[in-house]
PDB file of C-alpha atoms in Angstrom:
ATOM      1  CA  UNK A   1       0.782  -6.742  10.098  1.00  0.00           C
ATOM      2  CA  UNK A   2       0.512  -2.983   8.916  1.00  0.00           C
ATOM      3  CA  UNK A   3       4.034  -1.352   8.336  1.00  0.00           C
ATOM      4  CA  UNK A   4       4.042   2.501   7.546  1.00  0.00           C
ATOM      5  CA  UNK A   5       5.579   3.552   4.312  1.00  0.00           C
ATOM      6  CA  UNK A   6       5.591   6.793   1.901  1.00  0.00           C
ATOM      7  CA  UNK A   7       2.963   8.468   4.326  1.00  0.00           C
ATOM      8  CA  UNK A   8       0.771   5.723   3.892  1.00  0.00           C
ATOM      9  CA  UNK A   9       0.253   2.553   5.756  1.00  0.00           C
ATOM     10  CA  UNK A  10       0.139  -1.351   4.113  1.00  0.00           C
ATOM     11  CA  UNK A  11      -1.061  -4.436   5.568  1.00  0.00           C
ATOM     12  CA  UNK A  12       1.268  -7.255   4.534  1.00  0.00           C
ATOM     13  CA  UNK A  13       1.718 -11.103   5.031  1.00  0.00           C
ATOM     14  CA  UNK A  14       4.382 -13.022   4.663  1.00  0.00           C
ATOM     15  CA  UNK A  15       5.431 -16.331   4.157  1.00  0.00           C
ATOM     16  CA  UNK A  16       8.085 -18.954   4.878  1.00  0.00           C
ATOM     17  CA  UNK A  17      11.338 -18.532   6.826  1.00  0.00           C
ATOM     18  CA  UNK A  18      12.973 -14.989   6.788  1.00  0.00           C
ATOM     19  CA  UNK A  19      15.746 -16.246   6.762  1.00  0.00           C
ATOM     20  CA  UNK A  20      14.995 -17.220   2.382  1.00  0.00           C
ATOM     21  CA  UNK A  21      15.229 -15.270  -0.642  1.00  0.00           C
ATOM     22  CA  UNK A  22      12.812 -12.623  -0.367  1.00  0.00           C
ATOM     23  CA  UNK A  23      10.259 -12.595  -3.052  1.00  0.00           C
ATOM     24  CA  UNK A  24       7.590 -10.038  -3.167  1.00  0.00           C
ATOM     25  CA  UNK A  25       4.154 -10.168  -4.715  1.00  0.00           C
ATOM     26  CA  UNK A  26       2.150  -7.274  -5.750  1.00  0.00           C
ATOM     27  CA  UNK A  27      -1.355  -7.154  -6.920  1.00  0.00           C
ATOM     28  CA  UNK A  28      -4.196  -5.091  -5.817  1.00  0.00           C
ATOM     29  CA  UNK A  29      -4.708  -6.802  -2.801  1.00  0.00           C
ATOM     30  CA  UNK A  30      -3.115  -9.671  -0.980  1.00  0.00           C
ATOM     31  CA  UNK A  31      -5.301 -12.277  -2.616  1.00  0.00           C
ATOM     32  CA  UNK A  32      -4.017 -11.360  -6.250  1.00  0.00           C
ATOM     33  CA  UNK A  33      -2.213 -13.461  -5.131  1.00  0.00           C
ATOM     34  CA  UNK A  34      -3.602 -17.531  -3.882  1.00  0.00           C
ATOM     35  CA  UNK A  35      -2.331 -18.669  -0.491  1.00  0.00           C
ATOM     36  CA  UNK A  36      -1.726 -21.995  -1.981  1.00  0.00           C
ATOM     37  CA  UNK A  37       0.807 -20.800  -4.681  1.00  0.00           C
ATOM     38  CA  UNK A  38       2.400 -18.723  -1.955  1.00  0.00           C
ATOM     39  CA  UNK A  39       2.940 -21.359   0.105  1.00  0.00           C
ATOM     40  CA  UNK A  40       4.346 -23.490  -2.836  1.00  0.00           C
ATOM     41  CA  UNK A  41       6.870 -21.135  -2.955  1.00  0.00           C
ATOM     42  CA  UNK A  42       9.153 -23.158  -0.524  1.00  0.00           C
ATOM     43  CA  UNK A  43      12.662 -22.072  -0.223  1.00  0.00           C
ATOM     44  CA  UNK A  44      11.472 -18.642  -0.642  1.00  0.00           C
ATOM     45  CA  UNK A  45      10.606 -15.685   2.214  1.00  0.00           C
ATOM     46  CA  UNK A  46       7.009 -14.726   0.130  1.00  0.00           C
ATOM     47  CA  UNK A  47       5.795 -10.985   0.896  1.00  0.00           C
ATOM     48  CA  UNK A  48       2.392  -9.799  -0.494  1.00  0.00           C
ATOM     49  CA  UNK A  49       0.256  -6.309   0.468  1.00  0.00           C
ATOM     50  CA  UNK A  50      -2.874  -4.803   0.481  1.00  0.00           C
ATOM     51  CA  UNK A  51      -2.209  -1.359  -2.301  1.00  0.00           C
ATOM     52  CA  UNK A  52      -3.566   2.084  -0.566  1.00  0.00           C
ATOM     53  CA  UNK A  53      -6.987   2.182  -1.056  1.00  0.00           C
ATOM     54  CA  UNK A  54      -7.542  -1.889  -1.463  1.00  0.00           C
ATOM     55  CA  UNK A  55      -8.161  -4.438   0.864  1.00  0.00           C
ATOM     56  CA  UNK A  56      -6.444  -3.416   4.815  1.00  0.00           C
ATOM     57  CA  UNK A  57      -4.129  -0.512   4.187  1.00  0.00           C
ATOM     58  CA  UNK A  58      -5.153   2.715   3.542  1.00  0.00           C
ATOM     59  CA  UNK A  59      -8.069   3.964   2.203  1.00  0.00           C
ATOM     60  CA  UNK A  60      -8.934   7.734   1.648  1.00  0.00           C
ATOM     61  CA  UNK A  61     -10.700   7.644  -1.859  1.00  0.00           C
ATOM     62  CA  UNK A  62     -10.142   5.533  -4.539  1.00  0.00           C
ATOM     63  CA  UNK A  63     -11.872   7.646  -6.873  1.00  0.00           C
ATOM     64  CA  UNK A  64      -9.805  10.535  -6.573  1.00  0.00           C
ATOM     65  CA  UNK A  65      -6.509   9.324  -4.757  1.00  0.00           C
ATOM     66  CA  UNK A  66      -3.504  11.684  -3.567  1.00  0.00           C
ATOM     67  CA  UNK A  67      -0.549   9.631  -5.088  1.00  0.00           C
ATOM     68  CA  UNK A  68       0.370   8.609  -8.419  1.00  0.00           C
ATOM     69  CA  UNK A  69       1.869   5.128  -9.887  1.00  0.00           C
ATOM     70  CA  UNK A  70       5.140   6.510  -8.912  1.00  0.00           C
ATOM     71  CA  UNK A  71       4.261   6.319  -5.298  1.00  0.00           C
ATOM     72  CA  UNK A  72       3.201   2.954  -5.653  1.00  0.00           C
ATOM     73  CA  UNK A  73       6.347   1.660  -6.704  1.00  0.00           C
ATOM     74  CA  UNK A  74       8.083   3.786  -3.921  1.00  0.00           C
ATOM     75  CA  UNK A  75       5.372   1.781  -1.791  1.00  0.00           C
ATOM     76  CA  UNK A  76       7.206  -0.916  -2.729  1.00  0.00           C
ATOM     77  CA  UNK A  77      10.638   0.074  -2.185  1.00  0.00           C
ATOM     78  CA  UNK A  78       9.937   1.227   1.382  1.00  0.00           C
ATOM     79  CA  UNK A  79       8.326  -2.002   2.376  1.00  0.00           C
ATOM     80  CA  UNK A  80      11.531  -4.000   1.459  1.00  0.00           C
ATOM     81  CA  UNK A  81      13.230  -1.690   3.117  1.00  0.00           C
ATOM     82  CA  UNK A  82      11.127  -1.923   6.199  1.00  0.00           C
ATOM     83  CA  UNK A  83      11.043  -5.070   6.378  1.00  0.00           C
ATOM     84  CA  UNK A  84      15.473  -5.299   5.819  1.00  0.00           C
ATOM     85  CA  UNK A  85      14.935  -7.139   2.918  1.00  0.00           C
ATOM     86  CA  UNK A  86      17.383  -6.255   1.028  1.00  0.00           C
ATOM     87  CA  UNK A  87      17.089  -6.624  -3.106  1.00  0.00           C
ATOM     88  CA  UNK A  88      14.176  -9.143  -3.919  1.00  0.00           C
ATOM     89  CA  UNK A  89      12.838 -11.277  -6.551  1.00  0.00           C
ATOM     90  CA  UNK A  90       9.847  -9.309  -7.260  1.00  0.00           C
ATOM     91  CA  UNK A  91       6.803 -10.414  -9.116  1.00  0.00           C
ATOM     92  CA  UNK A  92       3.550  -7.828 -10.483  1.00  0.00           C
ATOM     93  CA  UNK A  93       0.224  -9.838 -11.953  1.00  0.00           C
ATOM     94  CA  UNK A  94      -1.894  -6.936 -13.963  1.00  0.00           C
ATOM     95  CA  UNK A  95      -1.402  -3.455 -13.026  1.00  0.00           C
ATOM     96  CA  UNK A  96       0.455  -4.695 -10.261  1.00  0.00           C
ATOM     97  CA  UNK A  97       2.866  -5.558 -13.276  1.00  0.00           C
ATOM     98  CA  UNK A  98       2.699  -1.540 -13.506  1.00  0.00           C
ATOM     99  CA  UNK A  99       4.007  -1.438 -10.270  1.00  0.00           C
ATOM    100  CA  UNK A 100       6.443  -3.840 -10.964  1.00  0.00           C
ATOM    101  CA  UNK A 101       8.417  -2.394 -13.716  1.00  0.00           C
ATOM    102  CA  UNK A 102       8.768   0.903 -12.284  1.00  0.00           C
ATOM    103  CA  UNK A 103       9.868  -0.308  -9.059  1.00  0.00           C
ATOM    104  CA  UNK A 104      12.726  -2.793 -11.291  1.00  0.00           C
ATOM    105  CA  UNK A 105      13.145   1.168 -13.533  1.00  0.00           C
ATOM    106  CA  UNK A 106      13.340   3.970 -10.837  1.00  0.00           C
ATOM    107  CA  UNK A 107      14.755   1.384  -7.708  1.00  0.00           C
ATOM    108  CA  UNK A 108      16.659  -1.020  -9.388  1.00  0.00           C
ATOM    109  CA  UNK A 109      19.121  -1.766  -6.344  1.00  0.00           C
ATOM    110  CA  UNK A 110      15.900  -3.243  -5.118  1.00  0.00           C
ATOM    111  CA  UNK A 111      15.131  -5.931  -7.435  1.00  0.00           C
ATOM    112  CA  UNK A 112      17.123  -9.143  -7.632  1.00  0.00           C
ATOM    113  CA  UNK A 113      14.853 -10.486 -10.403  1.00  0.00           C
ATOM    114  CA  UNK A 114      11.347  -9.401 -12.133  1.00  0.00           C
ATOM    115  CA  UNK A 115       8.255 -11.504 -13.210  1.00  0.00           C
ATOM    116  CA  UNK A 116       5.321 -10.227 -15.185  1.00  0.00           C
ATOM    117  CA  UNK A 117       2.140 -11.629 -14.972  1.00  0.00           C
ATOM    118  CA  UNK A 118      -0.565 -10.543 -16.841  1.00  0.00           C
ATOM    119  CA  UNK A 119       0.459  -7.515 -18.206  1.00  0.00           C
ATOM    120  CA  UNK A 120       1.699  -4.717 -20.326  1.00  0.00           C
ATOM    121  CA  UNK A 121       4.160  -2.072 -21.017  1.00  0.00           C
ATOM    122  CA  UNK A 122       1.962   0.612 -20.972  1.00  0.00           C
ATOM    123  CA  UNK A 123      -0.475   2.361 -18.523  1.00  0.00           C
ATOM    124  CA  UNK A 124      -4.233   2.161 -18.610  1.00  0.00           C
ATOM    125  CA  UNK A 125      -5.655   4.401 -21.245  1.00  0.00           C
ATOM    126  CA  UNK A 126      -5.187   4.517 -24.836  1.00  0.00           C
ATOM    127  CA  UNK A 127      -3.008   1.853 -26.180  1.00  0.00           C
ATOM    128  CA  UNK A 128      -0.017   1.963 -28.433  1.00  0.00           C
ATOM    129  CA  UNK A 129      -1.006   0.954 -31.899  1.00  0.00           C
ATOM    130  CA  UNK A 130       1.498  -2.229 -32.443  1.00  0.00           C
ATOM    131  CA  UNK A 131      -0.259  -3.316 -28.889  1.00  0.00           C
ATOM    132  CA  UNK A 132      -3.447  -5.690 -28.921  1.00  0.00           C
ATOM    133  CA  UNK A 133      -6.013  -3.857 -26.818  1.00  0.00           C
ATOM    134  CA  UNK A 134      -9.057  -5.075 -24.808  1.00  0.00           C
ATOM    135  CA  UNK A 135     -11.193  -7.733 -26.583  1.00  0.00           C
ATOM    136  CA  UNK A 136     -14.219  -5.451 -27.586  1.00  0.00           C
ATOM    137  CA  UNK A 137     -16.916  -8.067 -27.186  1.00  0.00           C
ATOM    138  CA  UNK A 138     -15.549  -8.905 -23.569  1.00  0.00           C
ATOM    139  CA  UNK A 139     -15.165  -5.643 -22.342  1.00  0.00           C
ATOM    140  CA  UNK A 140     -18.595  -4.943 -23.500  1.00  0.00           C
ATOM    141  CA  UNK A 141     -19.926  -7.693 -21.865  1.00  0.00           C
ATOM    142  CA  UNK A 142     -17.586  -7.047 -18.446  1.00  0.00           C
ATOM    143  CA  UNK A 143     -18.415  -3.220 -18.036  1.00  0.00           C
ATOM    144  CA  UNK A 144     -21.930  -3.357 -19.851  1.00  0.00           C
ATOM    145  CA  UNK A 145     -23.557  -5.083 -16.828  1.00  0.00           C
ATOM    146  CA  UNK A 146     -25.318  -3.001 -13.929  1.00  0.00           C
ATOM    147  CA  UNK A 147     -22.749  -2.982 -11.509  1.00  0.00           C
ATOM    148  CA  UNK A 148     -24.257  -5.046  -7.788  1.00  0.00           C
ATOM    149  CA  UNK A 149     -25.181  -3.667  -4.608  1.00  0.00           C
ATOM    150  CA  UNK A 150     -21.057  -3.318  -3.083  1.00  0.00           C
ATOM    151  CA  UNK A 151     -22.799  -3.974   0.225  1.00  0.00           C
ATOM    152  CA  UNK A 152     -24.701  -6.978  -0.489  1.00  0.00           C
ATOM    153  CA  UNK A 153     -22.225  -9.991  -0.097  1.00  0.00           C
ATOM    154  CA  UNK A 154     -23.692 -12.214  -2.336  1.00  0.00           C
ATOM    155  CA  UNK A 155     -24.567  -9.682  -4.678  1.00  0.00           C
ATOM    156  CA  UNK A 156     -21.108  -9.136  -5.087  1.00  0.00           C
ATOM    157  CA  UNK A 157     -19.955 -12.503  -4.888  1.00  0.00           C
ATOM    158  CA  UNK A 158     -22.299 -13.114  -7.974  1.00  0.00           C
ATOM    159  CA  UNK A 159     -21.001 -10.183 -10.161  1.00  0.00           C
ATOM    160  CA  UNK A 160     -17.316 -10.862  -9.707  1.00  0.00           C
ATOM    161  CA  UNK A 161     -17.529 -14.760 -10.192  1.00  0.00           C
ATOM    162  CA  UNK A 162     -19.967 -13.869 -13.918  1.00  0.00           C
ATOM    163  CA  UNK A 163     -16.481 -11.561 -14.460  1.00  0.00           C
ATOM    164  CA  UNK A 164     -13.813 -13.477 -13.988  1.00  0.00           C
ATOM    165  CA  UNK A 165     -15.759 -16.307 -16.168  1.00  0.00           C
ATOM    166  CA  UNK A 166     -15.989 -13.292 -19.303  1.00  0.00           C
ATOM    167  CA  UNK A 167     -11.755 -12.735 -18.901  1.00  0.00           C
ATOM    168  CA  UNK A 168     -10.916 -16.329 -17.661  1.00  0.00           C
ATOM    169  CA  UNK A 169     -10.353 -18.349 -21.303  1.00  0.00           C
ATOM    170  CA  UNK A 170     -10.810 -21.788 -22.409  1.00  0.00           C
ATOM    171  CA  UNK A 171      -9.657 -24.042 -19.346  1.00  0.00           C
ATOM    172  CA  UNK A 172      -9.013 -20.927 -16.482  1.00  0.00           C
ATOM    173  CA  UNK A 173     -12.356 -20.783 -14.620  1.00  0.00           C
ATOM    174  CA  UNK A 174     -12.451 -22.392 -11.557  1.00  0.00           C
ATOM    175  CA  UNK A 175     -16.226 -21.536  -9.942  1.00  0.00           C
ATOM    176  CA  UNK A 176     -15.223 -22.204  -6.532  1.00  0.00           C
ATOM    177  CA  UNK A 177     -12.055 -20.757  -6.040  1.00  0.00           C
ATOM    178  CA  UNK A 178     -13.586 -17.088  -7.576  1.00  0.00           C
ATOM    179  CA  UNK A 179     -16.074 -17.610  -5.256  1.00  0.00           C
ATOM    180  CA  UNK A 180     -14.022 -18.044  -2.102  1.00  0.00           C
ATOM    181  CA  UNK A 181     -11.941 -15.369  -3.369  1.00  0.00           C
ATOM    182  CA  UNK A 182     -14.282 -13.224  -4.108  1.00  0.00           C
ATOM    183  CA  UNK A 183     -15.917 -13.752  -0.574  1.00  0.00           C
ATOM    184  CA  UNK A 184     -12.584 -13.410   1.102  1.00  0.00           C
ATOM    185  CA  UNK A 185     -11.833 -10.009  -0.692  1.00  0.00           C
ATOM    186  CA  UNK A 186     -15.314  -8.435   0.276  1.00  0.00           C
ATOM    187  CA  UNK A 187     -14.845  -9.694   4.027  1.00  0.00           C
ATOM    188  CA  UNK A 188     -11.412  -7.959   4.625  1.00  0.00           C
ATOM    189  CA  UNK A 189     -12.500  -4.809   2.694  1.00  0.00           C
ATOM    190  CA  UNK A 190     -14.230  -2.157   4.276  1.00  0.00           C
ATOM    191  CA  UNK A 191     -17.988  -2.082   4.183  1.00  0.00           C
ATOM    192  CA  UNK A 192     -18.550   1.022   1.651  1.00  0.00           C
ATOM    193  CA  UNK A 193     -19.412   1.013  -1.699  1.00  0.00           C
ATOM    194  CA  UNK A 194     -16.130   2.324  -3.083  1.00  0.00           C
ATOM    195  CA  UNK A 195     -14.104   0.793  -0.717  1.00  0.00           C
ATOM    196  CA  UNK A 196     -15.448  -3.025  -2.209  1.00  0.00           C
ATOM    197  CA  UNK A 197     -15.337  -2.146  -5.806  1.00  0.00           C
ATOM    198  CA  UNK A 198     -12.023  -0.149  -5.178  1.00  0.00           C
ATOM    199  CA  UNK A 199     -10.523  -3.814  -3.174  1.00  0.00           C
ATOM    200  CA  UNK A 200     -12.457  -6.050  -6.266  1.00  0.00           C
ATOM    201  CA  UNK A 201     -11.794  -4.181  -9.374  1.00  0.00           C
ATOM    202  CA  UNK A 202      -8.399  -1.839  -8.655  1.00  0.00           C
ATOM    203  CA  UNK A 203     -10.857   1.827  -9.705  1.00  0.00           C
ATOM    204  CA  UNK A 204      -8.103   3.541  -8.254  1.00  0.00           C
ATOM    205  CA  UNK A 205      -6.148   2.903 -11.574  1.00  0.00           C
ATOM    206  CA  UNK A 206      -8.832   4.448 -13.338  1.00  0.00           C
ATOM    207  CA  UNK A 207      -7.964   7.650 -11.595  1.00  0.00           C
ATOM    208  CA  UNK A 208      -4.172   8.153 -10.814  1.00  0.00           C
ATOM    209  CA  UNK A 209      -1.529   9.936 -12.211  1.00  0.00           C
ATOM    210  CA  UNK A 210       0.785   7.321 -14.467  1.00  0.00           C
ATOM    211  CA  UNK A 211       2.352   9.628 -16.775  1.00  0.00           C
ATOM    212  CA  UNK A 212       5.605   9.572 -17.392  1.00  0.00           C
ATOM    213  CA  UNK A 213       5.927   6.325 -20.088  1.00  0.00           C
ATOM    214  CA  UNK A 214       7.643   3.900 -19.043  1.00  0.00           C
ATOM    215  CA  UNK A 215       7.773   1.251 -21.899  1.00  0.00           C
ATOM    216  CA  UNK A 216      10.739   3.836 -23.916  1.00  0.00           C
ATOM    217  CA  UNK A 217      12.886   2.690 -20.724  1.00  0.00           C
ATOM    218  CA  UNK A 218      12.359  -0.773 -20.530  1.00  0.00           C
ATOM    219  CA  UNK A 219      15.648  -2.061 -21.992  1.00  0.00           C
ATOM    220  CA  UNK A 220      17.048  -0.188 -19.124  1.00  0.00           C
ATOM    221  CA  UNK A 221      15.878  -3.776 -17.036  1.00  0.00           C
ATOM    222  CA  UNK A 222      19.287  -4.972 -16.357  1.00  0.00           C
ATOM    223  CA  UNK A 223      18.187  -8.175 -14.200  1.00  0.00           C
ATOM    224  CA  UNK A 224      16.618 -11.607 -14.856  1.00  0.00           C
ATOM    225  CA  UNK A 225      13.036 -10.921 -16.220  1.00  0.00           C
ATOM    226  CA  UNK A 226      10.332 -13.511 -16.437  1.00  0.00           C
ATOM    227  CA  UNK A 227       7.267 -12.467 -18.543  1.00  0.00           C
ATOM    228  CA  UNK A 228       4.301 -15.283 -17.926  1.00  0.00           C
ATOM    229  CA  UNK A 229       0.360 -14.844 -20.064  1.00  0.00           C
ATOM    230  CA  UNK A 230      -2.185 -16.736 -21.084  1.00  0.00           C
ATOM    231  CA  UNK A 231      -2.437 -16.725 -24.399  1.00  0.00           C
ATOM    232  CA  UNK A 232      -6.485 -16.152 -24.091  1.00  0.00           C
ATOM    233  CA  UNK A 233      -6.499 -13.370 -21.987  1.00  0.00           C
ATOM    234  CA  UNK A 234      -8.646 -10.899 -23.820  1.00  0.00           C
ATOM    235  CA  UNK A 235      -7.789  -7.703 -20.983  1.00  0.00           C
ATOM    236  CA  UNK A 236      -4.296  -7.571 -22.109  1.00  0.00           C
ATOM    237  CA  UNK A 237      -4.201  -9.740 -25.239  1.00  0.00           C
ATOM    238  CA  UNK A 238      -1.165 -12.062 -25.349  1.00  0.00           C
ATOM    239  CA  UNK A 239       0.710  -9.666 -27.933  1.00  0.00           C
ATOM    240  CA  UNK A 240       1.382  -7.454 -24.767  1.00  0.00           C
ATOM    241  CA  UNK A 241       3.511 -10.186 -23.252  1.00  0.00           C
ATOM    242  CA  UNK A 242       5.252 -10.276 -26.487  1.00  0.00           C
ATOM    243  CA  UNK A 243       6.064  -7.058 -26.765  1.00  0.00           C
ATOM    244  CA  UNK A 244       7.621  -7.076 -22.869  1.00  0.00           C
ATOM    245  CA  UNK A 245       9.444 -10.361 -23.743  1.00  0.00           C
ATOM    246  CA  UNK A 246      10.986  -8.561 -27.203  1.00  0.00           C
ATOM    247  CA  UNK A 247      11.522  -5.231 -25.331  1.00  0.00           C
ATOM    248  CA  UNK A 248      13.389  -6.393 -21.997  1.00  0.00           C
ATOM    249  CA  UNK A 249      16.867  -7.542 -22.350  1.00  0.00           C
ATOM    250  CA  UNK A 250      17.347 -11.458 -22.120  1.00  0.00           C
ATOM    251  CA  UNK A 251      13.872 -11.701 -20.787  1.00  0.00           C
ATOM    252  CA  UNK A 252      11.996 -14.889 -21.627  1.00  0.00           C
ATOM    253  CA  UNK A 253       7.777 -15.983 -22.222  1.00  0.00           C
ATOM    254  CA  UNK A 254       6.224 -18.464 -20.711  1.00  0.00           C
ATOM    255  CA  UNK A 255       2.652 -18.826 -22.142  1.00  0.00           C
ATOM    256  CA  UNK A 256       0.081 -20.576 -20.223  1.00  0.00           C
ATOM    257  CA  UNK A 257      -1.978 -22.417 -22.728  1.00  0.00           C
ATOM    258  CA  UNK A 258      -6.158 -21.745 -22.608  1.00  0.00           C
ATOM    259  CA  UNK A 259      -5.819 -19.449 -20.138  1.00  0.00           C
ATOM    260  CA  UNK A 260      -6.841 -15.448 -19.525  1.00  0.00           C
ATOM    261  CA  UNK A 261      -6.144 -13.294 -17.056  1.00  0.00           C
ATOM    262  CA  UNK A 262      -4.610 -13.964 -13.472  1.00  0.00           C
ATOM    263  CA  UNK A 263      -2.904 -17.061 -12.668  1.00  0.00           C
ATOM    264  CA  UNK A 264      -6.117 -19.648 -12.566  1.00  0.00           C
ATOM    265  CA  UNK A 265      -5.284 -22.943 -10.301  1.00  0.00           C
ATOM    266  CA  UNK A 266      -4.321 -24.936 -13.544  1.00  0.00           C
ATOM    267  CA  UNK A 267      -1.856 -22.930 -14.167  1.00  0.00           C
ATOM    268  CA  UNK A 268      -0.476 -23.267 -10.302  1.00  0.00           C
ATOM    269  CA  UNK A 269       2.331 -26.196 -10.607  1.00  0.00           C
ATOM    270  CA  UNK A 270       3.930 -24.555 -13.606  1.00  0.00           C
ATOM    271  CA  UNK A 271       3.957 -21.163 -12.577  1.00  0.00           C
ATOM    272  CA  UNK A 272       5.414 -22.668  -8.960  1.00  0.00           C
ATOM    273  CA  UNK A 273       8.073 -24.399 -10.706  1.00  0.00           C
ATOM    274  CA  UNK A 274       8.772 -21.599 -13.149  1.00  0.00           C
ATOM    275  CA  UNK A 275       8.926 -18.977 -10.468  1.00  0.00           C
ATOM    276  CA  UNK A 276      11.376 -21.393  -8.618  1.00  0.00           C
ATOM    277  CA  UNK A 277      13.505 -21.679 -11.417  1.00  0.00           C
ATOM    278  CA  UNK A 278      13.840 -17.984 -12.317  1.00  0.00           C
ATOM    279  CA  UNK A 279      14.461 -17.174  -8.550  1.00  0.00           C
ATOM    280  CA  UNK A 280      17.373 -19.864  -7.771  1.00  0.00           C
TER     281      UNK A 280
END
């Protein structure tokens, strides 16, 4: 369904009975996010959405986009309260984590509990200097390569699956699901150049406004916070999840052994069970 919000509209799925704790997962698009850990999340009413200019919803221009971070998380707010939903457990993997504080920061009577996936307290840019940033040698290797044909299917199928491999660590790479994923994301996104990379690789954070800081206000997080990493994730190195953990108030790690970035299908049954816990 597409619900409008904030002068933009978002195409959302949910699942699960309504009538369940509303949890809602943001990402760049809705398959940030696996169907198979959503639907996992039994007991739970699981809401996930396309950002402007990803994916379904939206899309004016990635590369130079009229809104700001801050309108993302008001995104946010608006679609819970669209939808009647009332405070919910909310949950932000990468810069969706962005998303995620700010919307637990400037709309707190929206959040009944946060969890961080993939992360950091800081926006994309320079880094702070007690943060870990990029592995070098990676992000050489990730941005080095000619970027594909964004109309060519397989083309693109092939780029994102050699990426996730270079950001994926030790036991996180799972061939086949990237490359269903991968194919799924490029099938719902429209078929322009900016509009694939913008649904595959989130450009639009490149671009848009997320000044003020945020990280100075984080012990201002007053509800149950869940920070989950990889400890081999060389896009935001493990230290970042550290320094969230530290910085929150009563907020706790997990650390998902030999893996990167994103939540790989290894890591599915104990991120289930820890979202589970943290949301009961």
């Amino acid at each position: 369904m597409r619900i409008d919000v904030n002068g933009a509209e978002l195409y959302v799925e949910t699942f699960g009975d309504p009538d369940d704790p509303p949890m809602l997962l943001i990402g760049v698009t809705v398959l940030t996010w696996p169907d198979e850990l959503c639907k996992a999340l039994t007991g739970r009413y699981v809401v996930r959405y396309d950002l402007r200019d990803a994916g379904r919803s939206t899309f004016a221009d990635p590369e130079a986009p009229q809104y700001d971070l801050r309108d993302l998380a008001t995104d946010a707010a608006e679609l819970l309260t669209s939808l009647n939903l009332g405070p919910a457990h909310v949950a932000g993997l990468g810069v969706g984590g962005f998303i995620a504080q700010l919307l637990a920061l400037d709309h707190s009577d929206q959040v009944a509990s946060l969890t961080l996936v993939s992360t950091r307290p800081v926006a994309p840019g320079p880094v702070d200097p007690d943060l870990p940033d990029h592995d070098p040698d990676v992000m050489g290797k990730l941005f080095g390569r000619p970027q594909p044909d964004w109309t060519d299917r397989d083309a693109v199928v092939d780029y994102m699956t050699e990426g996730a491999k270079l950001l994926a660590g030790s036991r996180g790479f799972d061939e086949a699901d990237v490359r269903a994923t991968a194919g799924r994301i490029f099938d719902r996104a429209e078929p322009t150049p900016k509009a694939q990379a913008a649904s595959h690789l989130g450009i639009m954070f490149a671009a848009i406004d997320c000044a003020p800081r945020w990280r100075e206000r984080l012990r201002e997080i007053a509800v149950p916070t869940l920070v989950v990493h990889g400890d081999e994730d060389p896009f935001f190195p493990h230290g970042n999840a550290v320094a969230l953990a530290e910085e929150i108030p009563g907020a706790s790690l997990l650390t998902l052994r030999g893996v990167g970035q994103g939540l790989p299908r290894v890591t599915w049954p104990t991120v289930t069970d820890a979202l589970l816990r943290h949301t009961s």
